[in-house]
Short mmCIF file of C-alpha atoms and ligand atoms in Angstrom, two decimals:
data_model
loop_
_atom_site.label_atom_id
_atom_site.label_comp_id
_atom_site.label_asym_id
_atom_site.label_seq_id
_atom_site.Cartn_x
_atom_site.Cartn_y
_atom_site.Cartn_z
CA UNK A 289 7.76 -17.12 -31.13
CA UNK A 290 10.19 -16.20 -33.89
CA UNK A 291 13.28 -17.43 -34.69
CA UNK A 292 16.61 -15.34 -34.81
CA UNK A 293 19.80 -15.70 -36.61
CA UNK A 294 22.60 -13.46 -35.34
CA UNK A 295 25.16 -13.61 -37.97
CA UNK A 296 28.36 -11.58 -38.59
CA UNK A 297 29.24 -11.26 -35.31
CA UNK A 298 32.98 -9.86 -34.87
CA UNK A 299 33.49 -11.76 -31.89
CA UNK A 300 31.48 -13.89 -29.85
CA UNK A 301 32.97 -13.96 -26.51
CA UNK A 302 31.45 -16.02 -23.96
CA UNK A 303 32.35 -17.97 -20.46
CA UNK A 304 31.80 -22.12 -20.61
CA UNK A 305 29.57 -24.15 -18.64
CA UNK A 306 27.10 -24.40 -15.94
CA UNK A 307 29.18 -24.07 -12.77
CA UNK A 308 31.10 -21.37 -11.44
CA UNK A 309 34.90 -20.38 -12.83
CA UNK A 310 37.43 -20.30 -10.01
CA UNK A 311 41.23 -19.93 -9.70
CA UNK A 312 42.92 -19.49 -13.23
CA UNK A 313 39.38 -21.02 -14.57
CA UNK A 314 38.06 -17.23 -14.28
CA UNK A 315 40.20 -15.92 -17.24
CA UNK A 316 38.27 -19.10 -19.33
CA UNK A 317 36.03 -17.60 -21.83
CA UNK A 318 35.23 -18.97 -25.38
CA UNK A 319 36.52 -16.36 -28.47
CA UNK A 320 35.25 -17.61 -31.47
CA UNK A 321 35.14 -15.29 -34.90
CA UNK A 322 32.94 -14.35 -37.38
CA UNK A 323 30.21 -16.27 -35.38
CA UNK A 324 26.35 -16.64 -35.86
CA UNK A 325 23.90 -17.96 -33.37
CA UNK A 326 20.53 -19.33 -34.26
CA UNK A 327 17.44 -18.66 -31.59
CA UNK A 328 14.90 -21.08 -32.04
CA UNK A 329 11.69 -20.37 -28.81
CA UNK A 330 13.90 -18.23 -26.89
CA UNK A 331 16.85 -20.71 -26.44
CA UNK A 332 20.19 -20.98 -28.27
CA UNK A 333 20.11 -23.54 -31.00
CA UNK A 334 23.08 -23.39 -32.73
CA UNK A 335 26.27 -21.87 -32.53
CA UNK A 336 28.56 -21.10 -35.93
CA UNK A 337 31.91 -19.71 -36.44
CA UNK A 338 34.32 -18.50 -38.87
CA UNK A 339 31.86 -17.54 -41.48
CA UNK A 340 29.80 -20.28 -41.25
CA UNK A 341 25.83 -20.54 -41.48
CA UNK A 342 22.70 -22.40 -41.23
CA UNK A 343 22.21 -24.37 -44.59
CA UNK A 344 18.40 -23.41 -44.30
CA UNK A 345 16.22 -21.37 -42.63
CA UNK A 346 12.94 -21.48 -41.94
CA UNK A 347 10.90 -19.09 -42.99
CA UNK A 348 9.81 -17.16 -39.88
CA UNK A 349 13.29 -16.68 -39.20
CA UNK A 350 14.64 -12.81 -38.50
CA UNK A 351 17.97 -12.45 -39.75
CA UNK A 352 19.77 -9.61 -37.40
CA UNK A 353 23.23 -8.22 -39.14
CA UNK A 354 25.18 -7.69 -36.06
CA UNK A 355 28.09 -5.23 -38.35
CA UNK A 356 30.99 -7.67 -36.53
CA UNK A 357 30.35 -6.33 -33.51
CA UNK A 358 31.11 -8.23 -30.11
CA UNK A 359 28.14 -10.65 -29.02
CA UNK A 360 28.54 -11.81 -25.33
CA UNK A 361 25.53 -13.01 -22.77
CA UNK A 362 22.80 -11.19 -21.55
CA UNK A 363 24.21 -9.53 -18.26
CA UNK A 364 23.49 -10.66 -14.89
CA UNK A 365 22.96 -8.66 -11.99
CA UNK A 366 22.96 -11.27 -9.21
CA UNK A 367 23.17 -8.21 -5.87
CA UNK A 368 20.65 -5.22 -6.11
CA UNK A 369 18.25 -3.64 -3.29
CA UNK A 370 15.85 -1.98 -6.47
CA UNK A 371 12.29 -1.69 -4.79
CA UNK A 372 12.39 1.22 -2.42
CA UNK A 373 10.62 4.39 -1.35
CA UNK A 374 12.44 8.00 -1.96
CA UNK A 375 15.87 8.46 -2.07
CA UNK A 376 18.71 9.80 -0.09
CA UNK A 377 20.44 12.27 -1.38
CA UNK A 378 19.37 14.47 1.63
CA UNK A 379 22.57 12.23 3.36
CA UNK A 380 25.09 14.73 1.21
CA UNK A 381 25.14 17.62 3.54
CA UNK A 382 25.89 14.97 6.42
CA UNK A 383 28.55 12.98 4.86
CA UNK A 384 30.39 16.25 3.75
CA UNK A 385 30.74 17.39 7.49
CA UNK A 386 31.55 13.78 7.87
CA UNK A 387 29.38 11.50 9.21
CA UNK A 388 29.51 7.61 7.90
CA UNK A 389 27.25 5.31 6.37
CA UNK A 390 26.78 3.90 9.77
CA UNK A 391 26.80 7.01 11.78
CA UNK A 392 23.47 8.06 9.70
CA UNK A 393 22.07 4.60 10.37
CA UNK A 394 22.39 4.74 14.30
CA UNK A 395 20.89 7.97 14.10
CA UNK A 396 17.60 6.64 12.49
CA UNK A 397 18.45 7.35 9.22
CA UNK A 398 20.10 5.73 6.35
CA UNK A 399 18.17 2.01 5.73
CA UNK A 400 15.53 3.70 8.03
CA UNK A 401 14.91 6.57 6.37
CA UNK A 402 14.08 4.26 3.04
CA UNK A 403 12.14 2.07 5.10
CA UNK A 404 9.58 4.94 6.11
CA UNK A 405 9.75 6.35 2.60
CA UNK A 406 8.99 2.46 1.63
CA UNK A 407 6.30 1.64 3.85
CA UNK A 408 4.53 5.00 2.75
CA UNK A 409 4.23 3.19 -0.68
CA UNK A 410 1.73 1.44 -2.17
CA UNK A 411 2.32 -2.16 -4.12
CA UNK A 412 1.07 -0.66 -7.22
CA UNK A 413 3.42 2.90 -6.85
CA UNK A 414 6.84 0.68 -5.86
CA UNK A 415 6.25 -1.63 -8.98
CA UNK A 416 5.63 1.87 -11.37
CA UNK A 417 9.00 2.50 -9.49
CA UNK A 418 10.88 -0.39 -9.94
CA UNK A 419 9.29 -1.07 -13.39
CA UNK A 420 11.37 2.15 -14.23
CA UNK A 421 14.50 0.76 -13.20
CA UNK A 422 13.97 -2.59 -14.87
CA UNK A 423 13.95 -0.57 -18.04
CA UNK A 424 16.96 1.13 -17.25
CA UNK A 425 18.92 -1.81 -16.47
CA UNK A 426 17.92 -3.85 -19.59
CA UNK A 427 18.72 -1.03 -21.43
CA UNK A 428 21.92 -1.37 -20.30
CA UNK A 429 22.27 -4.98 -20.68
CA UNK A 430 21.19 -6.60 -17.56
CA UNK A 431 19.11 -9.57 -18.67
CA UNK A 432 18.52 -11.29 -14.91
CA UNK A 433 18.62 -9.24 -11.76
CA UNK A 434 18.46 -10.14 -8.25
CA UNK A 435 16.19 -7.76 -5.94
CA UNK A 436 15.97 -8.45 -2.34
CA UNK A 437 13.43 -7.38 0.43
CA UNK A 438 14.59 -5.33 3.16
CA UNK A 439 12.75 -2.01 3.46
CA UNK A 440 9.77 -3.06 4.83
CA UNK A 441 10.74 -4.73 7.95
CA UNK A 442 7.68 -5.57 9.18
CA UNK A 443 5.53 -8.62 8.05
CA UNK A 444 2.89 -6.77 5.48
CA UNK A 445 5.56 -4.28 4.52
CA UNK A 446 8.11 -7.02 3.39
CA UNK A 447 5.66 -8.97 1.89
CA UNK A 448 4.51 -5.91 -0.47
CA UNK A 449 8.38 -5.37 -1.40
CA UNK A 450 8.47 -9.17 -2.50
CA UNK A 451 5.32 -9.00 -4.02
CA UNK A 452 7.04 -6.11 -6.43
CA UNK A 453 9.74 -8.92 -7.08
CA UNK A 454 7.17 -11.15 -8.43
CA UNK A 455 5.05 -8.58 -10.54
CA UNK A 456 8.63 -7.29 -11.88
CA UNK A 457 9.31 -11.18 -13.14
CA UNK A 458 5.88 -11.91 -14.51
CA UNK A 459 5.49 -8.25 -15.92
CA UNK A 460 8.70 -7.25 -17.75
CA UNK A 461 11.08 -9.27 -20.01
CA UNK A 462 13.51 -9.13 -16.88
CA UNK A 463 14.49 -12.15 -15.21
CA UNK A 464 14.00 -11.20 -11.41
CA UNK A 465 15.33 -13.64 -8.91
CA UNK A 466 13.89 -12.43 -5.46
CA UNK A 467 15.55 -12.78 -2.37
CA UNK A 468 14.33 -12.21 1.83
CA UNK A 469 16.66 -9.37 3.65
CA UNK A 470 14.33 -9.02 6.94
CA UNK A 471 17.11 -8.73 8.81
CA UNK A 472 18.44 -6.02 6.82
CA UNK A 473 18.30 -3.16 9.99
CA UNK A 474 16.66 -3.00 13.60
CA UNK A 475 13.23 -1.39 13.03
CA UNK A 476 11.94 1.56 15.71
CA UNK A 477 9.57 -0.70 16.75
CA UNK A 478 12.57 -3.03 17.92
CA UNK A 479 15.14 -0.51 18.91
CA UNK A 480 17.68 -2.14 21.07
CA UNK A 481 16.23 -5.59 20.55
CA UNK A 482 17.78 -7.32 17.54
CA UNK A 483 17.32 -11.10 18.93
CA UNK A 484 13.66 -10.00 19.55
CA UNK A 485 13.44 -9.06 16.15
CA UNK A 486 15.57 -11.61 14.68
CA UNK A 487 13.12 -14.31 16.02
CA UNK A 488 9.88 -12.59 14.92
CA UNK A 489 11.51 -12.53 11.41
CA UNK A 490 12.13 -16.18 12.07
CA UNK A 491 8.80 -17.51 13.76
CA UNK A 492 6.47 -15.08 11.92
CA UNK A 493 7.72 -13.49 8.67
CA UNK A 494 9.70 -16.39 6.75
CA UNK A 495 7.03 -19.10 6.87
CA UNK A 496 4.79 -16.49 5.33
CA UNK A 497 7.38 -15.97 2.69
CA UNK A 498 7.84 -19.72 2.48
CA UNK A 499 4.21 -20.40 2.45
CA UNK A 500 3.35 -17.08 -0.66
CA UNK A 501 6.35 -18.56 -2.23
CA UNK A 502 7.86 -15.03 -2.77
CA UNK A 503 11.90 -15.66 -2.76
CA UNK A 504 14.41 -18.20 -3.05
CA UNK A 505 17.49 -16.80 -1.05
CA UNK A 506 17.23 -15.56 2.93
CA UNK A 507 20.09 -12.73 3.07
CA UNK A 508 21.26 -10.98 6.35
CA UNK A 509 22.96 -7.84 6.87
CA UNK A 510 25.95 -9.29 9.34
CA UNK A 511 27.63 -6.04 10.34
CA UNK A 512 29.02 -3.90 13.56
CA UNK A 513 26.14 -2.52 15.14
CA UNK A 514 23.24 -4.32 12.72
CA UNK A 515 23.30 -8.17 12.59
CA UNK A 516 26.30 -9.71 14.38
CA UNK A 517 27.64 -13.45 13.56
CA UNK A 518 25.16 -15.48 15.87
CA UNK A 519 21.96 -13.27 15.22
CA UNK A 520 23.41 -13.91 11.24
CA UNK A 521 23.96 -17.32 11.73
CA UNK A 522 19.87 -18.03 13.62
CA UNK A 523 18.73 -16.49 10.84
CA UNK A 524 20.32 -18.21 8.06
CA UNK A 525 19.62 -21.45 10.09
CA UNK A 526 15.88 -20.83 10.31
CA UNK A 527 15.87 -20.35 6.54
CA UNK A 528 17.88 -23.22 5.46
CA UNK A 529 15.48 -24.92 7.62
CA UNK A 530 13.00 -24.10 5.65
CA UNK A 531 14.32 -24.42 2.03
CA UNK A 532 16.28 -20.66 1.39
CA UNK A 533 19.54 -20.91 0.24
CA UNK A 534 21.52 -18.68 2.28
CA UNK A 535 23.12 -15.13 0.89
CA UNK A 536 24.85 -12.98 3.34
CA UNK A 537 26.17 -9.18 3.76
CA UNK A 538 29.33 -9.56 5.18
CA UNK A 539 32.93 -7.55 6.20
CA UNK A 540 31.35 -4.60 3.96
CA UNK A 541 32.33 -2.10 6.80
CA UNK A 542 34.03 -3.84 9.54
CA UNK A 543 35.36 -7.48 8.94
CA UNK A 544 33.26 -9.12 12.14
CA UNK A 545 33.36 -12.38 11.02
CA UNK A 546 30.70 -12.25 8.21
CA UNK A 547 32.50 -14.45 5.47
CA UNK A 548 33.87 -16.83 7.93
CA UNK A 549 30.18 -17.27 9.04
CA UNK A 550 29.69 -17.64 4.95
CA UNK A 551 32.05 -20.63 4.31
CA UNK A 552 30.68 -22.34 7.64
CA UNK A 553 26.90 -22.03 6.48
CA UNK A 554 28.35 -22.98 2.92
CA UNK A 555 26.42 -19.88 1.48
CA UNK A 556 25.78 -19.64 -2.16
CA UNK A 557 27.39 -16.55 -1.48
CA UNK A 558 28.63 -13.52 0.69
CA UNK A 559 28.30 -9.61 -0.84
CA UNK A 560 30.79 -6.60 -0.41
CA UNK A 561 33.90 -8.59 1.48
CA UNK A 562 35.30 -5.06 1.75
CA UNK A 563 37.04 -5.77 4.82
CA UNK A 564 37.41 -9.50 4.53
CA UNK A 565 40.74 -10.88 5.89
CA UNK A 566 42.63 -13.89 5.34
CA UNK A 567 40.55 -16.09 7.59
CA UNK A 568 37.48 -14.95 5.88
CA UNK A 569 38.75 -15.56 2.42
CA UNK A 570 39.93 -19.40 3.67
CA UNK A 571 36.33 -20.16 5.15
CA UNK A 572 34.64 -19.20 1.65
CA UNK A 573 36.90 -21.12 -0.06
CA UNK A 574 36.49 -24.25 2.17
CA UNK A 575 32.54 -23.63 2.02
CA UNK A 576 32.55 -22.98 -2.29
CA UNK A 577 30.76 -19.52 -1.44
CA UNK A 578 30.98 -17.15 -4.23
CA UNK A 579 32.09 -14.26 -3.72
CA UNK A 580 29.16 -11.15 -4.74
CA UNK A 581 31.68 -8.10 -5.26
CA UNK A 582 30.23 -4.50 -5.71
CA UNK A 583 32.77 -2.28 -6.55
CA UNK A 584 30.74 0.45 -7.00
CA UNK A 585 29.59 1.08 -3.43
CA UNK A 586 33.34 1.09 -2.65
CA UNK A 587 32.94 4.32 -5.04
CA UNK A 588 30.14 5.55 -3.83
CA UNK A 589 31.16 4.81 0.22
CA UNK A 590 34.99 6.52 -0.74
CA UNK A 591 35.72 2.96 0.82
CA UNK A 592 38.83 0.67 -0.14
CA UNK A 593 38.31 -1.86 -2.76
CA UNK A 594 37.50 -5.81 -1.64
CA UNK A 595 41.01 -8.26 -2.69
CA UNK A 596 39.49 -9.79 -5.27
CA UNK A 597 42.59 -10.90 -6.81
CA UNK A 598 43.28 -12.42 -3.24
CA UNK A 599 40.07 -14.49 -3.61
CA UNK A 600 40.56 -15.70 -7.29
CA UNK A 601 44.21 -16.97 -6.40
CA UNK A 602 42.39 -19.09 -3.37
CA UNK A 603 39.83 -20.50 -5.67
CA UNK A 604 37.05 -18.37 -4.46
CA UNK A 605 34.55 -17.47 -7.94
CA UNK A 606 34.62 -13.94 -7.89
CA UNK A 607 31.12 -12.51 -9.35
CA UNK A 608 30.18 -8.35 -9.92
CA UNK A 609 27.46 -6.79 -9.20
CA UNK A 610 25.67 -3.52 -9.25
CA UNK A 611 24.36 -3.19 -5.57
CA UNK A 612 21.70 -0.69 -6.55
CA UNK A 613 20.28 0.84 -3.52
CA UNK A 614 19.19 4.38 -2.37
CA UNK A 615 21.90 4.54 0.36
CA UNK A 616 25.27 3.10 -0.33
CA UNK A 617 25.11 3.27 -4.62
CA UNK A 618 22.40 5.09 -6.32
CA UNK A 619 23.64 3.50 -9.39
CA UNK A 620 22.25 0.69 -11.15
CA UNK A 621 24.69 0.74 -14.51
CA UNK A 622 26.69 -2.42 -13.82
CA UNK A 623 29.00 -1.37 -16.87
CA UNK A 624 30.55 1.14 -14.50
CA UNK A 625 31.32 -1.67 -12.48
CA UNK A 626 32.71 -3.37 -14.95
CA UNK A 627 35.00 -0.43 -15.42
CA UNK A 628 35.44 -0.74 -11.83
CA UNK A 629 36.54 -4.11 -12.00
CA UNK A 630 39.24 -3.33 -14.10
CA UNK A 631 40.72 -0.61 -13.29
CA UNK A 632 40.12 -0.92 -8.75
CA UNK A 633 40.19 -4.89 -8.98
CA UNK A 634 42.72 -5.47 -11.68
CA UNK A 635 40.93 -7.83 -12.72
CA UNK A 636 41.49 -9.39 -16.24
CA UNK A 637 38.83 -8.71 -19.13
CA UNK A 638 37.90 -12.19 -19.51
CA UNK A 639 37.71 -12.30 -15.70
CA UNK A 640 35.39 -9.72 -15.32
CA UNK A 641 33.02 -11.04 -18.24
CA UNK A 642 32.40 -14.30 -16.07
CA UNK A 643 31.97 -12.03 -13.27
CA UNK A 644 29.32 -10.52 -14.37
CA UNK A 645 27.95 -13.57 -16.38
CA UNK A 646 28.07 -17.37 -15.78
CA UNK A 647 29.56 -16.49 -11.86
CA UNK A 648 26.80 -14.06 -11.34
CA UNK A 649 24.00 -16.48 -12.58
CA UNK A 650 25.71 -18.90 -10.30
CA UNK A 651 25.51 -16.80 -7.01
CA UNK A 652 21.39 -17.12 -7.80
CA UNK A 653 21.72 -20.20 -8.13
CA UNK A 654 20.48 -19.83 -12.43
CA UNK A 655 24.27 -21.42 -14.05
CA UNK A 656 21.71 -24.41 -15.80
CA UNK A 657 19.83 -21.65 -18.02
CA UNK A 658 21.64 -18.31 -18.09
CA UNK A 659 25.33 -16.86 -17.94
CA UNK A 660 26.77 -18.46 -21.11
CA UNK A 661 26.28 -18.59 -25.09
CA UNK A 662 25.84 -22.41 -25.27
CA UNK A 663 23.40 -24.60 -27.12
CA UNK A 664 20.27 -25.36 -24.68
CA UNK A 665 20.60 -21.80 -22.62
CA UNK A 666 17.98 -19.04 -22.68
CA UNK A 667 18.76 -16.81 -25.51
CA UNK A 668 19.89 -13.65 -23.92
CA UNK A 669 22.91 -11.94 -25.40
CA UNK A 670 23.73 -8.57 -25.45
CA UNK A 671 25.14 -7.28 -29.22
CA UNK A 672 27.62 -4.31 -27.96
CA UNK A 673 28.55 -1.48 -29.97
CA UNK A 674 32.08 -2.04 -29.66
CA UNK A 675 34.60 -4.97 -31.56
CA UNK A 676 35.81 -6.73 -27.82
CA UNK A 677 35.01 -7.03 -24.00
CA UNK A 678 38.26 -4.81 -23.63
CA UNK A 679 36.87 -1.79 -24.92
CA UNK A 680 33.60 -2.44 -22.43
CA UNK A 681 36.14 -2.11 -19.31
CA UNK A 682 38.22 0.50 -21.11
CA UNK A 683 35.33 3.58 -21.92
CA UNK A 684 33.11 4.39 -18.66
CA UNK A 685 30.37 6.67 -18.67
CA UNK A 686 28.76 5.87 -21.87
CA UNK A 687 25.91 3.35 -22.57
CA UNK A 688 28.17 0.90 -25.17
CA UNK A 689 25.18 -1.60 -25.84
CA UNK A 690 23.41 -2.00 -29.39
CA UNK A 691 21.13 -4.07 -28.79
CA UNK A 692 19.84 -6.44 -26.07
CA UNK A 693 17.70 -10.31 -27.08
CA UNK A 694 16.22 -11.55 -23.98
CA UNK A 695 14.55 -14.87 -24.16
CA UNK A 696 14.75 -14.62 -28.19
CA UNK A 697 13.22 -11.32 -28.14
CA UNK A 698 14.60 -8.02 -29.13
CA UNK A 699 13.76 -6.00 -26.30
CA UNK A 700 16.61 -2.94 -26.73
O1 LIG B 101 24.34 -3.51 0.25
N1 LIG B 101 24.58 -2.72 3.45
C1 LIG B 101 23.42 -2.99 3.44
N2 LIG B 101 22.60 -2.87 2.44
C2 LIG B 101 22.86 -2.07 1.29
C3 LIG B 101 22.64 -0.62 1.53
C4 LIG B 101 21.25 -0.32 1.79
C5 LIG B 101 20.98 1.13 2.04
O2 LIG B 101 21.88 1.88 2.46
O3 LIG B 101 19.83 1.50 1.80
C6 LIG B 101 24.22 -2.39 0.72
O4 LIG B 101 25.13 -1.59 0.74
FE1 LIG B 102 23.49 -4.82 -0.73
#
């Protein structure tokens, strides 16, 4: 493996640490000028600022001239839905004469619709799929992504979808951190019975997860008229039982007690919080949850935006994420979240770069190795072609990254 120097880098601007950034902590990130960094096997070695450099190099050593651009980590995606069948853009004529997200689900369609297109799929054609994306996303600067289960719903069906998780890790230079979401939507073959379904999930398909070793988080779609809090709350159980850290889907429609249920289970985190209210927002906080915020399916839904600035005043770590899913945000660019961030959360610049860095790595459970510029991490930075983080929020629309290391290698 070859070494790297990165040197004349404008700014490097980076988040601290290995744990979460909460409260006024969020705004933290490290600015230093005229920086290099030194990659030695695919981990940062050595950090240098205001003009200074290495004494010596060794010989193998690549020497990238980074034009004093800005240099932050590799991004992390830590909430996507990126191995599916088809699409669903056949929902536009039905949401403009106005049907919901959740009308088209209790119809059959919406999740359901990708799960038939899913289960029609071989292993080999999903990961061709998926493989696609992976590129896409790394060539925008996603480093790690999170892909969870969900369209299968069935034992061998799920199982194939996580099996596309693990290819995806051991076959691309992405990062992929998989996670279970069984209990994502009632299949036909359990139509009107979700605690029928919610125990064969439990008794049958996670200790065949568990036992193929295929994720790390157990995620459950807690919402009116999918999951509600107790069916949630036996399935989260079950797979804390059984090692899964617990992730959860909660108040993105209706606030029916999803992040409450969060703090209580002491999640590593809950995802949308569109709805959340005040008591949901307290529970997190008392439980450390992070908070998994996808602005971009607020877009995409035409759905109010989650109170993020709520959360960071109560100490709640506020990560972003893409959500990238056929139904509810066809978009996997988590830049134009990052735009989102800004300009629908308010959130602060620095803010949002730990949001989508060290707070995101944290909500998969990866702060040790990933989310900061710090000696000992996994060399993944992102050089952008733009002279601060402000200008990343600012422009939407356009691709800004130069070039993207990943593990020491230039990969974009
Ligand atoms: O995070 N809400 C549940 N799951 C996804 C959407 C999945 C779909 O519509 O296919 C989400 O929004
Ligand atoms: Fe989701």
């Amino acid at each position: 493996m070859k070494n790297i120097l990165i040197k004349n880098i404008g700014v490097l601007q980076t988040p601290i640490g290995k744990s979460s950034l909460k409260g006024s902590g969020q705004a933290q990130n490290a600015k230093l000028n005229n920086a290099a960094v030194l990659i030695e096997n695919g981990k940062i070695a050595a950090i240098y600022r205001d003009g200074e450099l290495p004494e010596k190099l060794s010989s193998d050593c690549k020497v990238i001239d980074a034009q004093n651009c800005l240099v932050t980590p590799g991004l992390v995606d830590c909430h996507t839905h990126l191995v599916f069948g088809g699409w669903r853009h056949n929902e536009i004529p039905l949401k403009l004469r106005g049907a919901t997200y959740l009308d088209i689900l209790k119809a059959g369609g919406g999740i359901l619709d990708t799960v038939r297109h899913t289960r029609e799929m071989s292993e080999d054609e999903l990961f061709e799929k998926s493989k696609g994306f992976i590129k896409e996303m790394l060539l925008n600067g996603v480093t790690t992504v999170e892909s969870k289960s969900g369209y299968g719903l069935n034992l061998n069906d799920e199982l194939k979808q996580l099996r596309v998780n693990k290819r995806l890790n051991e076959e691309t230079p992405m990062d992929v951190v998989s996670t279970f979401l069984g209990a994502h939507a009632i299949p036909p073959e359990y139509k009107g019975k979700p605690d029928e379904y919610i125990n064969y999930l439990c008794d049958v398909v996670l200790p065949e997860v568990k036992k193929q070793n295929l994720a790390e988080f157990c995620d459950v779609f807690c919402e009116d008229s999918v999951f509600d809090v107790e069916q949630s709350r036996k399935m989260l159980l079950s797979a804390q039982k059984l090692g899964f850290k617990s992730k959860i889907h909660a108040d993105e429609i209706e606030a029916i007690g999803g992040a409450v249920l969060a703090g209580e289970l002491k999640a590593i985190s809950a995802e949308h919080l569109i709805a959340t209210d005040g008591q949901g927002i307290d529970s997190m906080a008392k439980g450390g949850v992070t908070a998994a915020l996808l602005p971009a399916t607020s877009f995409y839904l035409n759905k109010t935006y989650a109170p993020a600035r709520q959360m960071i005043e109560k100490g709640i770590p506020v990560a972003i994420a893409s959500d990238f899913n056929p139904g509810s945000c066809p978009s996997l660019n988590l830049q134009f979240a990052i735009n989102l961030g800004y300009l629908k959360y308010r959130m602060l610049p620095e803010e949002i770069l730990s949001a989508v860095t060290l707070n995101a790595a944290c909500a998969i459970n990866r702060g040790d190795s990933i989310g900061s510029i710090e000696v000992g991490k996994q060399a993944d930075l992102v050089l952008w072609d733009a002279p601060n983080f402000e200008m990343i929020c600012y422009r939407f629309g356009s691709n800004q990254v130069k070039t993207v290391i990943k593990k020491g290698e230039i990969i974009a």
